[in-house]
CSV table of C-alpha atoms in Angstrom, one decimal:
chain,number,residue,atom,x,y,z
A,5,MET,CA,42.1,-25.5,4.4
A,6,ARG,CA,39.1,-25.2,6.9
A,7,ARG,CA,38.9,-21.3,6.4
A,8,VAL,CA,38.5,-21.9,2.7
A,9,LEU,CA,35.9,-24.2,3.0
A,10,LEU,CA,34.0,-22.3,5.5
A,11,ILE,CA,34.2,-19.0,3.4
A,12,ALA,CA,33.0,-21.2,0.4
A,13,LEU,CA,29.9,-22.5,2.5
A,14,ILE,CA,29.2,-19.1,3.6
A,15,LEU,CA,29.2,-17.7,0.0
A,16,SER,CA,26.9,-20.5,-1.3
A,17,LEU,CA,24.3,-20.0,1.7
A,18,MET,CA,24.3,-16.3,0.3
A,19,LEU,CA,23.9,-17.1,-3.5
A,20,PRO,CA,20.1,-17.0,-4.4
A,21,THR,CA,18.4,-20.3,-5.4
A,22,PHE,CA,16.2,-20.7,-8.2
A,23,ALA,CA,13.3,-23.3,-8.8
A,24,LEU,CA,13.4,-24.8,-12.4
A,25,ALA,CA,10.3,-23.2,-14.2
A,26,ASP,CA,8.0,-25.0,-16.2
A,27,GLN,CA,8.2,-25.3,-20.0
A,28,THR,CA,5.3,-23.9,-22.2
A,29,VAL,CA,4.2,-24.8,-25.8
A,30,LEU,CA,1.8,-22.7,-27.4
A,31,MET,CA,-0.2,-24.4,-30.4
A,32,THR,CA,-3.0,-22.8,-32.8
A,33,PHE,CA,-5.5,-25.1,-34.3
A,34,THR,CA,-8.0,-24.1,-37.0
A,35,GLY,CA,-10.8,-25.9,-38.7
A,36,ASP,CA,-11.2,-26.7,-42.5
A,37,VAL,CA,-8.8,-24.9,-45.0
A,38,VAL,CA,-9.4,-25.4,-48.8
A,39,LEU,CA,-6.7,-23.7,-51.0
A,40,GLY,CA,-7.8,-23.5,-54.6
A,41,GLY,CA,-11.0,-25.5,-54.9
A,42,GLU,CA,-13.0,-27.1,-57.9
A,43,PRO,CA,-10.9,-26.9,-60.8
A,44,ASP,CA,-13.9,-25.8,-63.2
A,45,ILE,CA,-14.4,-22.7,-61.4
A,46,ALA,CA,-10.7,-21.5,-60.9
A,47,ARG,CA,-11.0,-18.9,-63.8
A,48,ASP,CA,-13.8,-17.2,-62.1
A,49,PRO,CA,-13.0,-13.6,-60.6
A,50,LYS,CA,-14.9,-14.8,-57.7
A,51,SER,CA,-12.8,-18.0,-57.0
A,52,PHE,CA,-10.2,-18.7,-54.5
A,53,THR,CA,-7.7,-18.9,-57.4
A,54,SER,CA,-8.5,-15.6,-58.9
A,55,VAL,CA,-8.2,-13.8,-55.5
A,56,HIS,CA,-4.9,-15.4,-54.9
A,57,LYS,CA,-3.3,-14.4,-58.3
A,58,LYS,CA,-4.8,-11.0,-57.4
A,59,GLU,CA,-4.0,-10.4,-53.7
A,60,GLY,CA,-1.0,-12.9,-53.0
A,61,ASP,CA,0.1,-15.5,-50.6
A,62,GLU,CA,-0.2,-13.4,-47.3
A,63,TYR,CA,-4.0,-12.1,-47.8
A,64,PHE,CA,-5.8,-15.1,-46.8
A,65,PHE,CA,-4.7,-15.4,-43.3
A,66,ALA,CA,-3.8,-11.8,-42.7
A,67,ASN,CA,-6.3,-11.1,-39.9
A,68,VAL,CA,-5.3,-14.0,-37.9
A,69,MET,CA,-1.5,-13.9,-38.8
A,70,ASP,CA,-0.5,-12.5,-35.5
A,71,LEU,CA,-1.5,-15.5,-33.8
A,72,PHE,CA,0.0,-17.9,-36.2
A,73,LYS,CA,3.7,-16.1,-35.9
A,74,ALA,CA,3.3,-15.9,-32.1
A,75,ASP,CA,2.9,-19.6,-31.4
A,76,ASP,CA,5.2,-22.7,-31.7
A,77,LEU,CA,3.0,-24.4,-34.2
A,78,THR,CA,0.1,-23.8,-36.2
A,79,VAL,CA,-2.1,-26.9,-37.3
A,80,ILE,CA,-4.7,-26.7,-39.9
A,81,ASN,CA,-7.0,-29.4,-41.5
A,82,PHE,CA,-6.1,-29.3,-45.0
A,83,GLU,CA,-9.0,-30.3,-47.1
A,84,GLY,CA,-8.0,-31.3,-50.6
A,85,VAL,CA,-5.0,-32.0,-52.9
A,86,PHE,CA,-1.9,-30.3,-54.1
A,87,GLN,CA,-1.6,-31.6,-57.9
A,88,GLU,CA,-0.9,-29.8,-61.1
A,89,ASN,CA,-3.8,-31.2,-62.9
A,90,ASN,CA,-6.9,-33.1,-62.9
A,91,ASN,CA,-5.4,-36.6,-63.6
A,92,GLY,CA,-6.7,-39.3,-61.4
A,93,ALA,CA,-9.8,-37.5,-60.1
A,94,VAL,CA,-12.1,-39.6,-58.4
A,95,LYS,CA,-15.3,-40.2,-60.4
A,96,ASP,CA,-19.1,-39.3,-59.5
A,97,LYS,CA,-17.8,-37.3,-56.5
A,98,THR,CA,-19.9,-34.0,-56.2
A,99,TYR,CA,-17.4,-31.8,-54.8
A,100,LEU,CA,-13.2,-32.2,-55.7
A,101,PHE,CA,-10.8,-29.8,-54.3
A,102,ARG,CA,-7.4,-29.1,-55.9
A,103,ALA,CA,-4.8,-26.4,-55.8
A,104,HIS,CA,-1.8,-26.1,-57.6
A,105,PRO,CA,1.3,-27.1,-55.5
A,106,ASP,CA,2.7,-23.3,-55.9
A,107,MET,CA,0.0,-22.4,-53.8
A,108,VAL,CA,1.6,-24.3,-51.0
A,109,SER,CA,3.3,-20.6,-50.5
A,110,ILE,CA,0.2,-19.4,-48.8
A,111,LEU,CA,0.8,-22.1,-45.8
A,112,THR,CA,4.6,-20.9,-45.6
A,113,ALA,CA,4.1,-17.2,-45.8
A,114,SER,CA,1.4,-17.7,-43.1
A,115,SER,CA,3.3,-19.5,-40.6
A,116,ILE,CA,1.2,-22.6,-40.9
A,117,GLU,CA,3.6,-25.7,-40.1
A,118,VAL,CA,1.7,-28.6,-39.7
A,119,CYS,CA,-1.5,-30.3,-41.9
A,120,ASN,CA,-4.1,-33.0,-41.1
A,121,LEU,CA,-4.8,-35.0,-44.1
A,122,ALA,CA,-7.2,-37.6,-42.4
A,123,ASN,CA,-10.3,-36.0,-44.1
A,124,ASN,CA,-12.8,-36.8,-46.9
A,125,HIS,CA,-10.8,-34.5,-49.6
A,126,SER,CA,-7.3,-35.8,-49.1
A,127,ARG,CA,-7.6,-38.4,-51.7
A,128,ASP,CA,-10.1,-36.6,-54.2
A,129,TYR,CA,-7.4,-37.4,-56.9
A,130,ASN,CA,-6.7,-40.9,-55.7
A,131,GLN,CA,-3.5,-42.4,-53.9
A,132,ALA,CA,-1.4,-40.5,-56.6
A,133,GLY,CA,-2.8,-37.0,-55.7
A,134,TYR,CA,-2.4,-38.0,-52.0
A,135,LEU,CA,1.3,-38.8,-52.3
A,136,ARG,CA,1.8,-35.5,-54.4
A,137,THR,CA,0.1,-33.6,-51.5
A,138,GLN,CA,2.6,-35.2,-49.2
A,139,GLN,CA,5.4,-34.5,-51.4
A,140,THR,CA,4.4,-31.0,-51.6
A,141,LEU,CA,4.1,-30.4,-48.0
A,142,THR,CA,7.4,-32.2,-47.3
A,143,GLU,CA,9.5,-30.3,-49.9
A,144,ASN,CA,8.4,-27.0,-48.1
A,145,ASN,CA,9.2,-28.3,-44.3
A,146,ILE,CA,5.5,-28.7,-43.5
A,147,GLY,CA,4.7,-31.5,-41.2
A,148,TRP,CA,1.5,-33.6,-42.1
A,149,TYR,CA,-0.3,-36.9,-40.8
A,150,GLY,CA,-3.1,-38.9,-41.2
A,151,LYS,CA,-4.5,-42.4,-41.1
A,152,LYS,CA,-1.3,-44.7,-40.0
A,153,GLU,CA,1.0,-42.1,-40.3
A,154,HIS,CA,1.9,-39.9,-37.6
A,155,PHE,CA,4.1,-36.8,-37.0
A,156,ILE,CA,6.3,-35.9,-34.1
A,157,TRP,CA,7.4,-32.3,-33.3
A,158,GLU,CA,10.3,-31.8,-30.9
A,159,LYS,CA,11.2,-28.7,-29.1
A,160,GLY,CA,14.1,-29.0,-26.7
A,161,ASN,CA,13.3,-32.1,-24.8
A,162,ILE,CA,9.8,-32.2,-25.4
A,163,LYS,CA,8.1,-34.5,-28.2
A,164,ILE,CA,4.5,-34.2,-29.5
A,165,ALA,CA,3.1,-36.6,-31.7
A,166,PHE,CA,-0.1,-36.0,-34.1
A,167,MET,CA,-2.3,-38.5,-35.3
A,168,GLY,CA,-5.6,-38.5,-37.3
A,169,LEU,CA,-8.4,-40.5,-38.7
A,170,ASN,CA,-11.5,-39.7,-40.7
A,171,THR,CA,-14.9,-41.3,-40.1
A,172,THR,CA,-14.6,-43.9,-42.4
A,173,GLU,CA,-11.1,-45.3,-41.1
A,174,TYR,CA,-12.1,-45.2,-37.6
A,175,TYR,CA,-13.5,-48.8,-36.9
A,176,ASP,CA,-11.1,-50.5,-38.8
A,177,ASN,CA,-8.2,-48.8,-36.8
A,178,ARG,CA,-9.3,-48.9,-33.4
A,179,ALA,CA,-7.1,-51.5,-32.4
A,180,TRP,CA,-4.3,-50.0,-34.0
A,181,PHE,CA,-4.7,-46.4,-31.9
A,182,ARG,CA,-5.0,-48.3,-28.8
A,183,GLN,CA,-1.6,-49.9,-29.3
A,184,GLU,CA,0.1,-47.0,-31.0
A,185,ILE,CA,-0.3,-44.3,-28.7
A,186,PRO,CA,1.2,-46.2,-25.8
A,187,ARG,CA,3.9,-47.4,-28.0
A,188,LEU,CA,4.7,-43.7,-29.1
A,189,LYS,CA,4.9,-42.7,-25.3
A,190,ASN,CA,6.6,-45.8,-24.3
A,191,GLU,CA,8.9,-46.7,-27.1
A,192,GLU,CA,9.6,-43.2,-28.8
A,193,GLY,CA,9.6,-41.2,-25.9
A,194,VAL,CA,6.6,-38.9,-26.9
A,195,ASP,CA,5.1,-36.9,-24.1
A,196,MET,CA,2.0,-35.8,-25.5
A,197,VAL,CA,-0.3,-37.1,-28.1
A,198,ILE,CA,-2.7,-35.0,-30.2
A,199,PHE,CA,-5.6,-36.7,-32.1
A,200,THR,CA,-7.7,-35.3,-34.6
A,201,PHE,CA,-10.7,-36.6,-36.0
A,202,HIS,CA,-13.1,-35.9,-39.2
A,203,VAL,CA,-16.3,-36.8,-38.3
A,204,GLY,CA,-19.7,-35.5,-37.7
A,205,HIS,CA,-22.8,-34.4,-39.7
A,206,GLU,CA,-22.2,-31.1,-41.9
A,207,TYR,CA,-23.9,-28.1,-40.7
A,208,ALA,CA,-25.2,-29.8,-37.4
A,209,ARG,CA,-25.0,-27.3,-34.5
A,210,LEU,CA,-25.0,-30.2,-31.9
A,211,HIS,CA,-22.1,-33.1,-32.0
A,212,ILE,CA,-23.4,-36.5,-32.6
A,213,LYS,CA,-22.8,-39.6,-30.4
A,214,ARG,CA,-20.0,-41.0,-32.9
A,215,GLN,CA,-17.9,-37.7,-32.3
A,216,ALA,CA,-17.9,-38.3,-28.6
A,217,GLU,CA,-17.2,-41.9,-29.0
A,218,TYR,CA,-14.2,-41.4,-31.2
A,219,ALA,CA,-12.5,-38.7,-28.9
A,220,LYS,CA,-13.2,-40.6,-25.6
A,221,ALA,CA,-11.9,-43.9,-27.0
A,222,ALA,CA,-8.8,-42.0,-28.0
A,223,ILE,CA,-8.1,-40.5,-24.7
A,224,ASP,CA,-8.8,-43.5,-23.3
A,225,ALA,CA,-6.0,-45.1,-25.1
A,226,GLY,CA,-3.7,-42.2,-24.0
A,227,ALA,CA,-4.6,-39.1,-26.1
A,228,ASP,CA,-4.1,-35.6,-24.6
A,229,LEU,CA,-6.0,-33.5,-26.8
A,230,VAL,CA,-8.7,-34.1,-29.4
A,231,ILE,CA,-9.6,-31.8,-32.1
A,232,GLU,CA,-12.6,-32.6,-34.7
A,233,HIS,CA,-13.8,-31.1,-37.6
A,234,HIS,CA,-16.0,-31.9,-40.8
A,235,PRO,CA,-19.7,-30.3,-39.7
A,236,HIS,CA,-18.1,-26.8,-41.1
A,237,VAL,CA,-20.0,-25.1,-38.2
A,238,VAL,CA,-18.6,-24.4,-34.7
A,239,GLN,CA,-19.9,-26.9,-31.9
A,240,GLY,CA,-19.1,-27.6,-28.4
A,241,THR,CA,-16.1,-28.7,-26.2
A,242,GLU,CA,-15.7,-31.0,-23.3
A,243,VAL,CA,-13.1,-31.9,-21.0
A,244,TYR,CA,-13.0,-35.9,-20.4
A,245,ASN,CA,-10.6,-37.3,-17.9
A,246,ASN,CA,-8.6,-34.2,-17.4
A,247,ARG,CA,-8.3,-34.0,-21.4
A,248,THR,CA,-10.0,-31.5,-23.7
A,249,ILE,CA,-12.4,-32.2,-26.6
A,250,PHE,CA,-13.4,-29.8,-29.1
A,251,TYR,CA,-16.2,-31.3,-31.4
A,252,SER,CA,-15.6,-29.0,-34.5
A,253,LEU,CA,-13.9,-25.7,-35.0
A,254,GLY,CA,-16.0,-24.9,-38.0
A,255,ASN,CA,-14.0,-23.6,-41.5
A,256,CYS,CA,-11.4,-21.3,-41.5
A,257,SER,CA,-10.4,-20.1,-45.1
A,258,PHE,CA,-12.4,-22.1,-47.2
A,259,GLY,CA,-12.0,-22.0,-51.1
A,260,GLY,CA,-14.5,-24.9,-51.5
A,261,ASN,CA,-17.7,-22.2,-52.0
A,262,PHE,CA,-18.0,-18.6,-53.5
A,263,ASN,CA,-20.5,-17.9,-50.9
A,264,ILE,CA,-20.4,-18.7,-47.2
A,265,GLY,CA,-21.6,-22.3,-47.1
A,266,HIS,CA,-25.1,-22.8,-45.5
A,267,HIS,CA,-27.3,-25.7,-44.3
A,268,PHE,CA,-29.1,-27.4,-47.6
A,269,GLU,CA,-32.4,-27.1,-45.8
A,270,ASP,CA,-32.1,-24.3,-43.2
A,271,PRO,CA,-30.4,-21.2,-44.7
A,272,SER,CA,-30.1,-19.7,-41.6
A,273,ILE,CA,-27.6,-22.0,-40.6
A,274,THR,CA,-24.2,-20.9,-42.1
A,275,ALA,CA,-20.6,-21.5,-41.8
A,276,LEU,CA,-19.9,-17.9,-41.0
A,277,GLU,CA,-19.3,-18.6,-37.4
A,278,SER,CA,-16.4,-20.4,-36.4
A,279,VAL,CA,-13.3,-20.6,-33.7
A,280,ILE,CA,-9.6,-20.6,-33.6
A,281,VAL,CA,-8.4,-22.6,-30.5
A,282,GLN,CA,-4.9,-22.0,-28.9
A,283,ALA,CA,-3.6,-24.6,-26.5
A,284,GLU,CA,-1.0,-23.6,-24.0
A,285,ILE,CA,0.3,-26.7,-23.0
A,286,THR,CA,2.7,-27.1,-19.8
A,287,PHE,CA,5.6,-29.4,-19.3
A,288,ASP,CA,8.0,-29.9,-16.6
A,289,ASP,CA,11.7,-29.4,-16.9
A,290,ASP,CA,12.4,-33.1,-17.7
A,291,GLY,CA,9.6,-32.5,-20.5
A,292,ASN,CA,6.8,-34.5,-18.7
A,293,TYR,CA,3.3,-33.2,-19.6
A,294,LYS,CA,1.7,-31.4,-16.8
A,295,GLY,CA,-1.7,-29.7,-18.0
A,296,GLN,CA,-3.3,-27.6,-20.9
A,297,GLN,CA,-5.4,-24.3,-21.1
A,298,MET,CA,-7.2,-23.2,-23.8
A,299,LYS,CA,-8.1,-19.8,-25.6
A,300,LEU,CA,-11.0,-19.7,-27.7
A,301,TYR,CA,-10.9,-17.0,-30.3
A,302,PRO,CA,-14.0,-16.5,-32.1
A,303,ILE,CA,-14.0,-15.6,-35.9
A,304,HIS,CA,-15.8,-15.3,-39.0
A,305,THR,CA,-14.6,-17.3,-42.1
A,306,SER,CA,-15.1,-14.5,-44.2
A,307,GLY,CA,-14.8,-10.6,-43.9
A,308,THR,CA,-18.0,-10.2,-46.4
A,309,PHE,CA,-20.9,-12.0,-46.6
A,310,PRO,CA,-22.9,-13.9,-48.4
A,311,GLN,CA,-20.1,-13.8,-50.9
A,312,SER,CA,-16.9,-15.4,-49.3
A,313,ASN,CA,-13.6,-13.4,-49.4
A,314,TYR,CA,-11.6,-16.6,-48.1
A,315,GLN,CA,-10.6,-14.3,-45.4
A,316,PRO,CA,-10.9,-15.1,-41.9
A,317,VAL,CA,-11.6,-12.5,-39.2
A,318,ARG,CA,-11.4,-12.2,-35.4
A,319,VAL,CA,-14.5,-10.7,-33.9
A,320,THR,CA,-15.8,-8.8,-31.0
A,321,GLY,CA,-18.9,-7.8,-29.5
A,322,GLU,CA,-22.2,-9.5,-30.6
A,323,ASP,CA,-20.5,-11.5,-33.3
A,324,ALA,CA,-18.1,-13.1,-30.8
A,325,GLN,CA,-21.0,-13.7,-28.2
A,326,ARG,CA,-22.9,-15.3,-31.0
A,327,VAL,CA,-19.8,-17.6,-31.7
A,328,MET,CA,-19.3,-18.5,-28.0
A,329,GLU,CA,-23.3,-18.9,-27.6
A,330,LEU,CA,-23.2,-21.7,-30.4
A,331,ILE,CA,-20.2,-23.2,-28.4
A,332,GLN,CA,-22.0,-23.0,-24.9
A,333,ASN,CA,-25.3,-24.5,-26.7
A,334,ASP,CA,-23.0,-27.7,-27.2
A,335,THR,CA,-21.0,-28.0,-24.1
A,336,PRO,CA,-22.2,-29.5,-21.1
A,337,TYR,CA,-20.7,-27.2,-18.5
A,338,GLU,CA,-20.6,-23.3,-18.3
A,339,LEU,CA,-17.7,-21.7,-20.4
A,340,SER,CA,-15.6,-19.0,-19.1
A,341,PRO,CA,-17.1,-16.0,-21.1
A,342,PHE,CA,-15.5,-14.0,-24.0
A,343,ASP,CA,-13.1,-11.3,-22.7
A,344,GLU,CA,-13.4,-8.0,-24.7
A,345,THR,CA,-10.1,-6.7,-23.7
A,346,LEU,CA,-8.0,-9.9,-24.3
A,347,GLY,CA,-9.8,-10.8,-27.5
A,348,TYR,CA,-10.6,-14.4,-26.4
A,349,ALA,CA,-12.2,-16.4,-24.0
A,350,LEU,CA,-9.7,-18.2,-21.5
A,351,GLN,CA,-10.8,-21.5,-20.0
A,352,PRO,CA,-9.6,-22.9,-16.7
A,353,TYR,CA,-6.4,-24.8,-16.6
A,354,VAL,CA,-6.4,-28.6,-16.8
A,355,PRO,CA,-4.0,-30.5,-14.9
A,356,ALA,CA,-2.8,-33.8,-16.2
A,357,GLU,CA,-4.0,-35.5,-13.0
């Protein structure tokens, strides 16, 4: 028996030992996405709806599809409503964005898995349109979240919660999210919370005090990453308490305008330059959040200008440098530069502590 035990001991010492590796989750975030657009112009040959009928589902995100398909999760800000008709349209609102529910196939064909609905167009057709949008997304296995409704995504033993508010909802719901974020982590076993805010001044190159206030309040409450949108143009980023904030990702595929949007008083400020962010999130073997690292992919929201073809395209060279310059001008520290070989700007790893 002793001989057997001795042999077993020797064999165990000879076997290689392996440390348990960290787990990673790769998520892609875009800015504003409008499918369809204003119903009154849907039949115009230049409209998003007409282009969709001609080109099909995979056309719009064809140039960035490799990013969406290679990740674990792609998250967009979906501005508008899925609804068959104009019933319930909000009166006296300048822009109403609507897509037929069949157009949800654009999202499923493009590997887009989650939609933020906390924005100023999700109720363009009142509560009935909002509920129809939720129904359409749910029936097509696309996650959604907004206001007091969160979405939890799971991979193995990792649980990530998504939450969002628009600017008119923030002050009435501060007490709620200050309690809800810790509750999700303590009671529902969520390992990470991602919060999106729809806030800011349209076409403003610099973020305003309100954007920073919202983002930092969410992080103080326990959020681990904050993504913002609404200005339609790209803005800066910041690391606060070892958590990343993006103040505006700009537009992505935007069916709201025939032409690239621009500032009402300064036509030189357009929505052409934008960014797609990929977040590589690290967890330990038990699923505990460890840190985050961001890749910034400069894009143009359209491959044509000034008329939009609704097809975002990754850019390099001077175009990429221009996007990075716009982000840098609104960022309080020096960003890692754009790498032409990689096709993105890799920012330093930010540990949880």
